[in-house]
Short mmCIF file of C-alpha atoms and ligand atoms in Angstrom, two decimals:
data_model
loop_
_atom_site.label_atom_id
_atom_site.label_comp_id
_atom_site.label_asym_id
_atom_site.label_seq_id
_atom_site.Cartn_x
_atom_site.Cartn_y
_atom_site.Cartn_z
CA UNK A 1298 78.97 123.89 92.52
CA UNK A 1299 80.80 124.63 95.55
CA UNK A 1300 82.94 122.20 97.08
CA UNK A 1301 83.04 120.96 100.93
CA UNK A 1302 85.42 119.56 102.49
CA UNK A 1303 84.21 117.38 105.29
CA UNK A 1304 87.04 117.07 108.16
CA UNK A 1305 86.34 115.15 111.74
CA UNK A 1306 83.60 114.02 110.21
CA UNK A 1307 80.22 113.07 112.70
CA UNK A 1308 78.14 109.97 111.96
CA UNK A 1309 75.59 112.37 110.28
CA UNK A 1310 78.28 113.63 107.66
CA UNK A 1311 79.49 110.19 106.99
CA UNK A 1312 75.44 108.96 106.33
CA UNK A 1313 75.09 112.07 104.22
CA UNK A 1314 78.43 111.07 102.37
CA UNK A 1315 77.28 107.37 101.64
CA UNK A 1316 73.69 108.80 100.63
CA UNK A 1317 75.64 111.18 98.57
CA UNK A 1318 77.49 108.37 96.84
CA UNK A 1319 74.30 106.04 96.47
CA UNK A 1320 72.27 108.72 94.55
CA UNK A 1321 74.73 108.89 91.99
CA UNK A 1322 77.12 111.95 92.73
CA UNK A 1323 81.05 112.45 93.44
CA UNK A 1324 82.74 111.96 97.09
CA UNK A 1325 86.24 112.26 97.02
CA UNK A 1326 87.60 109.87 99.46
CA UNK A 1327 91.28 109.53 101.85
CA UNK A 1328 92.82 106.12 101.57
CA UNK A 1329 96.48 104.60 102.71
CA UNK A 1330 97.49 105.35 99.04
CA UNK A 1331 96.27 108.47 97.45
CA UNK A 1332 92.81 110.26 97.98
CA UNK A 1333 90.01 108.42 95.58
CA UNK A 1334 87.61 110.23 92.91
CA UNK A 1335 84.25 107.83 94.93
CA UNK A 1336 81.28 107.26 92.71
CA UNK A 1337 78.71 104.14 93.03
CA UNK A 1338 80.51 101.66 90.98
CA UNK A 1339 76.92 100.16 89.91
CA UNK A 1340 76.12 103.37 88.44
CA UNK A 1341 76.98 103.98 84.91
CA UNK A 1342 76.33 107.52 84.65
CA UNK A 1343 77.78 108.24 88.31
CA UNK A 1344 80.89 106.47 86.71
CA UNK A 1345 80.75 109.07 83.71
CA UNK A 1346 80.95 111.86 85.99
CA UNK A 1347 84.24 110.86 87.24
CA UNK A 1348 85.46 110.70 83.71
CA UNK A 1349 84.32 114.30 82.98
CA UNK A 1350 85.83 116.01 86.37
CA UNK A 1351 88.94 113.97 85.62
CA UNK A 1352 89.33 115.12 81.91
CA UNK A 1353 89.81 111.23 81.86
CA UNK A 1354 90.33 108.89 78.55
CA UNK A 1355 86.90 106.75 78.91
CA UNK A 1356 88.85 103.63 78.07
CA UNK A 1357 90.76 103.76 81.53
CA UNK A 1358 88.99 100.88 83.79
CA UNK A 1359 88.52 102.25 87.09
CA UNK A 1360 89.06 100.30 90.98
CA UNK A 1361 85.87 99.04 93.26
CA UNK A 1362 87.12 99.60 96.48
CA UNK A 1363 84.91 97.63 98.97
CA UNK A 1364 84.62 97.61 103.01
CA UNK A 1365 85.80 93.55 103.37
CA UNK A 1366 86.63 90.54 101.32
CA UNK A 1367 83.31 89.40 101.56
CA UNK A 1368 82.04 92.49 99.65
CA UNK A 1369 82.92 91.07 96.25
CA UNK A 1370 80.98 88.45 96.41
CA UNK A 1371 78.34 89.35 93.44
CA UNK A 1372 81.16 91.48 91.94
CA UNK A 1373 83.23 88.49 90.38
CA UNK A 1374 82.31 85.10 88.75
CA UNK A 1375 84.43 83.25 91.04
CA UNK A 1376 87.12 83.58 94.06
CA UNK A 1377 89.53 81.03 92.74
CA UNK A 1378 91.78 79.44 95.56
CA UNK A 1379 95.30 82.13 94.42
CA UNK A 1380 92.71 85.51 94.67
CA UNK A 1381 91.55 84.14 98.23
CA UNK A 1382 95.32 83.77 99.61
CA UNK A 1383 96.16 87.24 98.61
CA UNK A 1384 92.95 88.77 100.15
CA UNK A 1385 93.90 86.72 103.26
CA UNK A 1386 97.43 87.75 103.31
CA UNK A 1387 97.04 91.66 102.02
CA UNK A 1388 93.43 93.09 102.32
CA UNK A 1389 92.83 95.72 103.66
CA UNK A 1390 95.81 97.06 102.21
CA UNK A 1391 97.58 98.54 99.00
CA UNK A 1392 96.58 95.71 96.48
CA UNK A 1393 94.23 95.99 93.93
CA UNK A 1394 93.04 92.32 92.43
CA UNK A 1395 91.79 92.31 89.11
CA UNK A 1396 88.60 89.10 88.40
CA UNK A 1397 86.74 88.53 86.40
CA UNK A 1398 83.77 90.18 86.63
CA UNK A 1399 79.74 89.41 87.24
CA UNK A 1400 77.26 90.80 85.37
CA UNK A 1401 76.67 93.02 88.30
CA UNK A 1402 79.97 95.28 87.04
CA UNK A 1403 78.81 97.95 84.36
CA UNK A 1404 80.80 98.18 81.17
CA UNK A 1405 81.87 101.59 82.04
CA UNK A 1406 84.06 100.82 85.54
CA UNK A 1407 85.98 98.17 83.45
CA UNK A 1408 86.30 100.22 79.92
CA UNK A 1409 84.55 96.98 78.76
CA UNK A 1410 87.49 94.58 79.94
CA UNK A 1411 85.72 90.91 81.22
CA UNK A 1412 88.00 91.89 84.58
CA UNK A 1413 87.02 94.12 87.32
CA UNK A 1414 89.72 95.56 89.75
CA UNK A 1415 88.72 95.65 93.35
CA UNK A 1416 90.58 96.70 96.45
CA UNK A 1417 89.87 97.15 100.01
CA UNK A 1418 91.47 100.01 101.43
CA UNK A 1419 93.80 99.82 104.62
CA UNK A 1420 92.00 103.15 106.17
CA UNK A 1421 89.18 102.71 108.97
CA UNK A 1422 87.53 106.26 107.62
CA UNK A 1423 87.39 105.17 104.27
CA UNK A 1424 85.85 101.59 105.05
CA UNK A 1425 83.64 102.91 107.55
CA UNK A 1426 82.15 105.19 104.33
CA UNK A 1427 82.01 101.81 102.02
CA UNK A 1428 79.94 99.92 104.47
CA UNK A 1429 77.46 103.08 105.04
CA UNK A 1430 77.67 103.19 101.36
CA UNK A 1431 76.30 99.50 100.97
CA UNK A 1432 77.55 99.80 96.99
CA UNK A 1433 80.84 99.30 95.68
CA UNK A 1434 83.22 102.66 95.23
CA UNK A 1435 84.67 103.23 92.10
CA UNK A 1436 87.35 105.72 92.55
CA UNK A 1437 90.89 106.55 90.31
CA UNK A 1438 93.13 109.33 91.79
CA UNK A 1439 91.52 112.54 92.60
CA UNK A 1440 93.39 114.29 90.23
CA UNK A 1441 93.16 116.15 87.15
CA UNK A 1442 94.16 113.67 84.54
CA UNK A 1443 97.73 113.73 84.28
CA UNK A 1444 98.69 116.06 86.91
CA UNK A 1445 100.94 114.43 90.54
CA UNK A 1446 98.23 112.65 92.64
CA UNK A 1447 96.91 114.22 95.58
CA UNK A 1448 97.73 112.73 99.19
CA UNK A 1449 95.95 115.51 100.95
CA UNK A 1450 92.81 116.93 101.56
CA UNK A 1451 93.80 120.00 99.97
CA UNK A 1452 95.65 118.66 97.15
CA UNK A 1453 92.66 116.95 96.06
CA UNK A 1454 90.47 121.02 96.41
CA UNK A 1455 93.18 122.19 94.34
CA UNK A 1456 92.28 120.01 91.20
CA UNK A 1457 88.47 119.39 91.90
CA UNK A 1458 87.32 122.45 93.43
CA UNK A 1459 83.27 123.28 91.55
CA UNK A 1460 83.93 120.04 89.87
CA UNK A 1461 82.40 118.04 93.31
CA UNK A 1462 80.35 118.47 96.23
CA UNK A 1463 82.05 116.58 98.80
CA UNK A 1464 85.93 115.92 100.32
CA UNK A 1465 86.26 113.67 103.09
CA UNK A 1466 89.27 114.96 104.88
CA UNK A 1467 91.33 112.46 106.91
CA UNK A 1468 94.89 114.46 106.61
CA UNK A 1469 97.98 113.10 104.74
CA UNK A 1470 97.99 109.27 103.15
CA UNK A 1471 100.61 107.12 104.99
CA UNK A 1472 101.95 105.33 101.65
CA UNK A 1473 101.76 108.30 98.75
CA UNK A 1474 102.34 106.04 96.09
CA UNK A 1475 98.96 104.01 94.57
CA UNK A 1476 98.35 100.70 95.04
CA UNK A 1477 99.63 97.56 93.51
CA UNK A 1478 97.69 96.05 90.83
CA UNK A 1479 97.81 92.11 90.54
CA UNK A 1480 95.82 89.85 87.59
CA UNK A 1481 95.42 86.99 89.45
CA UNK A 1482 95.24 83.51 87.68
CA UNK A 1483 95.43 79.84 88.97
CA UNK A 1484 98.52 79.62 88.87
CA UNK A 1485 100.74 82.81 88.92
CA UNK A 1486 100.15 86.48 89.34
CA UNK A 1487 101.09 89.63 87.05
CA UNK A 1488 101.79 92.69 88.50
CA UNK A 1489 100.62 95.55 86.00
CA UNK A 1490 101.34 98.43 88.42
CA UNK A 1491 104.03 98.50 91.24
CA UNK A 1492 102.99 99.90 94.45
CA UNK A 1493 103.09 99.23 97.83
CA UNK A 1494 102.68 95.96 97.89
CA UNK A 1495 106.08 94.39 96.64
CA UNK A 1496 106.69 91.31 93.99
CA UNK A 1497 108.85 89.98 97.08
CA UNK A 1498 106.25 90.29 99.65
CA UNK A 1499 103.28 88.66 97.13
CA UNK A 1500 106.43 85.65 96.46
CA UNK A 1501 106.00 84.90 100.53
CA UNK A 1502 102.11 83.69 99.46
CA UNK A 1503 102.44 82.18 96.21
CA UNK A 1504 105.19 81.02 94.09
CA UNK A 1505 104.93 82.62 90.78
CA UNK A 1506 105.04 86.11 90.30
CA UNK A 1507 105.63 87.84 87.62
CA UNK A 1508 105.87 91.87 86.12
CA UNK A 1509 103.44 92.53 83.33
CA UNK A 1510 106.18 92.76 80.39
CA UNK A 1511 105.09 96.25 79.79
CA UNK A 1512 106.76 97.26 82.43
CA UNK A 1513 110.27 96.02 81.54
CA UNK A 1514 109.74 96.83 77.92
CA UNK A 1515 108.52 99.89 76.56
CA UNK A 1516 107.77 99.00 73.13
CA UNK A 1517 104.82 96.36 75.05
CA UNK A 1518 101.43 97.32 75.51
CA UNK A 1519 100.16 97.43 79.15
CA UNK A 1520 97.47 94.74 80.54
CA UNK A 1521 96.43 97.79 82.69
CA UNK A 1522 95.19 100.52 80.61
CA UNK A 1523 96.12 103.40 82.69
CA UNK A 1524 99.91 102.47 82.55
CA UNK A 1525 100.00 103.92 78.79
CA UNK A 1526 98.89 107.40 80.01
CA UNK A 1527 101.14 110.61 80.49
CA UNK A 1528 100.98 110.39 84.17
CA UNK A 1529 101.92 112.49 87.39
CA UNK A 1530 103.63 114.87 85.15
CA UNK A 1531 104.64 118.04 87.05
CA UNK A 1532 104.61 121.56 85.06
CA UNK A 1533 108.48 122.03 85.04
CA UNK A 1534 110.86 119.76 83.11
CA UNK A 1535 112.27 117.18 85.31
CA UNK A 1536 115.65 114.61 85.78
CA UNK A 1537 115.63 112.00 88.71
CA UNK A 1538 119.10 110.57 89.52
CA UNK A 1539 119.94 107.57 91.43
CA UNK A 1540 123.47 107.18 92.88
CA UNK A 1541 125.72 107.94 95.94
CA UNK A 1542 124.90 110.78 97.43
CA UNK A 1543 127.88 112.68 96.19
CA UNK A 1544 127.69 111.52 92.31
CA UNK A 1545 123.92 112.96 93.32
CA UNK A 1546 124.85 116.46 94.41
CA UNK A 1547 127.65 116.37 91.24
CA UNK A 1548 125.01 115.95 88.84
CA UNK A 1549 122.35 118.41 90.23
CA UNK A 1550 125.35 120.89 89.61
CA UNK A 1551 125.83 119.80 86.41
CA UNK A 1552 122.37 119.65 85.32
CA UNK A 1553 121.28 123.46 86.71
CA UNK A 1554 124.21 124.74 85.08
CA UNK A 1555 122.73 127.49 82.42
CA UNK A 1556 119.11 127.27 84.45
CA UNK A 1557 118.14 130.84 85.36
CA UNK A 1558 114.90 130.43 87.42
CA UNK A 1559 114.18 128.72 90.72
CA UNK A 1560 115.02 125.02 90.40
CA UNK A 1561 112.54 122.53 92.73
CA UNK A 1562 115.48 119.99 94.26
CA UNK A 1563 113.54 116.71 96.42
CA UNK A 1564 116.84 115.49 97.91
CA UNK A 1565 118.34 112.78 100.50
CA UNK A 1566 119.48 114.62 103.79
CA UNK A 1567 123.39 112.98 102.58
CA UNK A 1568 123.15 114.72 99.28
CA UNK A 1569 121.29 118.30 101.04
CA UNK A 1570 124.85 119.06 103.07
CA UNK A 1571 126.89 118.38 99.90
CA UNK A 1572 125.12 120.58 97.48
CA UNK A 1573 126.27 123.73 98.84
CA UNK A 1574 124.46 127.38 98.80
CA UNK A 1575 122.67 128.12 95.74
CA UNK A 1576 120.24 130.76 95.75
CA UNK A 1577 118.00 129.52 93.33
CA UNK A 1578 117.66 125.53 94.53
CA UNK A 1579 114.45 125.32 96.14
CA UNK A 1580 115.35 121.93 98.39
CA UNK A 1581 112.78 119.47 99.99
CA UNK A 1582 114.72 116.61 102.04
CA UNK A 1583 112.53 113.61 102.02
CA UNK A 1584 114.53 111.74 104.63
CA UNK A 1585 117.70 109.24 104.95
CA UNK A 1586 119.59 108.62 101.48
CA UNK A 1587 117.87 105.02 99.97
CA UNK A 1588 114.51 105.40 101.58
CA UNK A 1589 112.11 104.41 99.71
CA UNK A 1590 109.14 104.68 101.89
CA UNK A 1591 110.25 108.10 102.70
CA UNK A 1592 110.82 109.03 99.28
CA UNK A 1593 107.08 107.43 98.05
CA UNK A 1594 105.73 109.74 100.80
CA UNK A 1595 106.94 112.60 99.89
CA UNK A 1596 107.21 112.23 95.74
CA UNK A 1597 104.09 113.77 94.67
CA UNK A 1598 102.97 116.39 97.53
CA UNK A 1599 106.73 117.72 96.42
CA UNK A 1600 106.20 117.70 92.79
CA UNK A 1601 102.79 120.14 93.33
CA UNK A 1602 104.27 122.51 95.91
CA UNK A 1603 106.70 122.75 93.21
CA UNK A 1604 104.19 123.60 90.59
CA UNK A 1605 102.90 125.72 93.24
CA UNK A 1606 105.95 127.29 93.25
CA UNK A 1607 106.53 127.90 89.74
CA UNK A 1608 110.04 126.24 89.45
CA UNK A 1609 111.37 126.24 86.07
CA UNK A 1610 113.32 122.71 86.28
CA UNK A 1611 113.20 119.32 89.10
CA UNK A 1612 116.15 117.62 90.04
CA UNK A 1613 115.03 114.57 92.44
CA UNK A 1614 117.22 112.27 94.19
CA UNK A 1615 115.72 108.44 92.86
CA UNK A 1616 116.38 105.39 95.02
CA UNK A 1617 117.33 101.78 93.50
CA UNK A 1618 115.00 99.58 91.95
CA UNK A 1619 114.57 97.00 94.43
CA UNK A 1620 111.39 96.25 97.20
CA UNK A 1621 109.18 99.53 97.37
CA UNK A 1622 111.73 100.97 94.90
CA UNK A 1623 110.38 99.73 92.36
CA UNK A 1624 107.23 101.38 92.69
CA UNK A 1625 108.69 105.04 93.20
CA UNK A 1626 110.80 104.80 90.86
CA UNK A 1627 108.08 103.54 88.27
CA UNK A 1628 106.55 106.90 89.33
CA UNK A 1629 109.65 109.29 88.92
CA UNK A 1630 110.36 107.63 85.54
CA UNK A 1631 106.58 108.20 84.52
CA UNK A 1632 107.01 111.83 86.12
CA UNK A 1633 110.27 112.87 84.39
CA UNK A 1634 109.48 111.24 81.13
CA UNK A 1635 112.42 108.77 81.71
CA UNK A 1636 115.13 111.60 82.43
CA UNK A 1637 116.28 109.22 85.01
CA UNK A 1638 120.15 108.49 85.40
CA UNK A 1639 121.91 105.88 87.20
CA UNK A 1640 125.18 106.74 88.76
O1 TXA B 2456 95.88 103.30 95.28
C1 TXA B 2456 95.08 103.28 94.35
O2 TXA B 2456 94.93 102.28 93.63
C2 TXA B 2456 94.22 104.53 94.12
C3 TXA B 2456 93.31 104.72 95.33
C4 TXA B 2456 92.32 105.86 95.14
O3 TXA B 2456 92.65 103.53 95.61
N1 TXA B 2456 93.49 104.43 92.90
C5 TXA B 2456 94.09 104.50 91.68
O4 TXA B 2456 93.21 104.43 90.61
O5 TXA B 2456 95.28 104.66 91.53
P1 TXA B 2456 93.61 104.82 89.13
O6 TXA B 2456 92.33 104.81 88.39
O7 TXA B 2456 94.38 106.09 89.12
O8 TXA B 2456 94.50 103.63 88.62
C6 TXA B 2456 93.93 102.34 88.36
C7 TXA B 2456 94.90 101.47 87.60
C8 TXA B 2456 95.08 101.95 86.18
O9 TXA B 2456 96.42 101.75 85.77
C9 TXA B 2456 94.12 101.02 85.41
O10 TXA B 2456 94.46 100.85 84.06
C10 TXA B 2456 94.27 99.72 86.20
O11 TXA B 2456 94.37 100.14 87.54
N2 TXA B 2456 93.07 98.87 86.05
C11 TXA B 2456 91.82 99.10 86.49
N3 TXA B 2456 90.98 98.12 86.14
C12 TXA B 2456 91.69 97.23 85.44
C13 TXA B 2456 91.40 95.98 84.77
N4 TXA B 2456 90.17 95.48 84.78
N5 TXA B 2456 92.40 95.35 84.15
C14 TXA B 2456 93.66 95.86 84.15
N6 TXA B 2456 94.00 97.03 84.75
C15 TXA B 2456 93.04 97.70 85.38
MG1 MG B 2457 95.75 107.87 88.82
#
């Protein structure tokens, strides 16, 4: 199968794109977060062809992404009075809801959980494609399982290239990091996956809100399936440290020291001019020292160019755990296998 990738895209494409998703085959498609795997999330077996060009554990529940609020209507038993707020406050946008689901949902988008997740991307290409679609998209990261998640058109080729007939094309994602995922109930909300919408910003709506304990404590088992996966992993070994931008630079030194080949380094601009000349650093400044949005943007489109690039070890500047932090850094731990050191 060879693989298009559909770029400026004419009304006609985008019709052939939603007929292409209706009939049961793969789109992948841009959003604010990360570019989607798209198949009809009514269809079971469209839904198993996702699985199989991700090299995906069927267990992992996958995301209906829908034009409006409106849209998941027949989706979900009930909109309770807490779900509508946060669709109010955050849709479209990076915040995936999980409901429970209508008989509507097939087994196989929720790995047979009684929830469905649904989220309404903040991208006008990608809603314009729902609403030609007229079904629900199910879509996980276009990526290999496993492997850094693609934010461009290109990344996604890389991975899925024969695997699907279609790309939409709408150039880089803004955020880089995937969406937040909330379980919403009466009367608090659990965040199972840290993104870009923060715990602080879903506190200015309602007054409860928690993080799933499996994300504090290791030894827990996730509410969202997908957190228990090897995830984002790049090929070469990698240590994330979080400091001042000098303790930074002293333990990049430190940490090359007896490394032979090229060395991938996604640094601060503050820690860049202190780490001095060394040939074999391979350095990608992601913006000012403590940015997280900067940092999110940049994390994984650095960690494939440095697959790309056949590093042998990744040294990456973290940022603190607080607001957006959290999310990256939920990322770089996943991504270094929790080599991550605080200064
Ligand atoms: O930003 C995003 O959310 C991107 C773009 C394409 O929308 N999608 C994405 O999908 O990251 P995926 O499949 O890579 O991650 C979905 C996450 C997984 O951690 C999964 O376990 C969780 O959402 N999830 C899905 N359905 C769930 C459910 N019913 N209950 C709990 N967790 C669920
Ligand atoms: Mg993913």
């Amino acid at each position: 199968m060879d693989t298009r990738i559909i770029s400026n895209p004419s009304e006609a494409d985008l019709d052939l794109l939603a007929e292409t998703l209706r009939s049961g085959e793969l789109v992948a498609i841009p959003t604010e977060t990360v570019y989607g795997l798209g198949a009809n999330g009514l269809d079971a077996e469209a839904m198993d062809k996702i699985y199989a060009a991700k090299g995906r554990p069927s267990d992992n529940p996958l995301i209906l992404h829908v034009p409006d609020g409106e849209s998941i209507r027949p989706l979900v038993k009930d909109i309770s009075v807490t779900a509508q707020a946060l669709i109010d406050a955050f849709w479209p946008g990076p915040l995936t809801i999980t409901l429970p689901k209508s008989d509507l949902v097939p087994d196989r988008a929720t790995g047979g959980l009684s929830r469905v997740a649904l989220r309404c991307p903040d991208h006008y290409l990608c809603r314009d494609l729902l609403k030609r679609a007229g079904v629900p998209v199910a879509a996980p990261s276009a990526n290999i399982s496993g492997r850094p998640s693609p934010t461009t058109a290109q990344d996604v080729y890389h991975d899925m290239n024969g695997r699907i007939p279609y790309i939409l094309d709408a150039g880089p994602c803004t955020i880089g990091v995937e969406s937040t995922v909330v379980e919403v109930h009466d009367d608090k909300v659990i965040i199972l996956r840290p993104g870009g919408i923060t715990k602080s910003m879903l506190e200015d709506v309602l007054p409860t809100v928690v993080y799933d304990t499996a994300l504090i404590s290791e030894s827990t088992k996730p509410k969202a399936p997908g957190m228990k996966y090897t995830h984002y992993a790049p090929d070469a070994s990698m240590y994330v440290v979080v400091g001042k931008p000098s303790d930074v630079a002293e333990a990049f030194k430190e940490l090359s020291k007896g490394c032979r080949g090229p060395i991938g380094c996604l640094v601060s601009h503050e820690t860049h001019v202190l780490i001095g000349m060394d040939e074999r650093f391979q350095c990608h400044c992601f913006g000012q020292h403590g940015d997280a949005l900067a940092l999110g943007h940049d994390f994984y489109k650095s960690l494939l160019q440095f697959n790309e690039n056949h590093v042998t070890l990744i040294l990456a500047e973290g940022v603190e755990p607080h607001g957006f932090g959290v999310a990256v850094m939920n990322r770089m731990e996943k991504a270094s296998s929790h080599h991550v050191i605080y200064k």
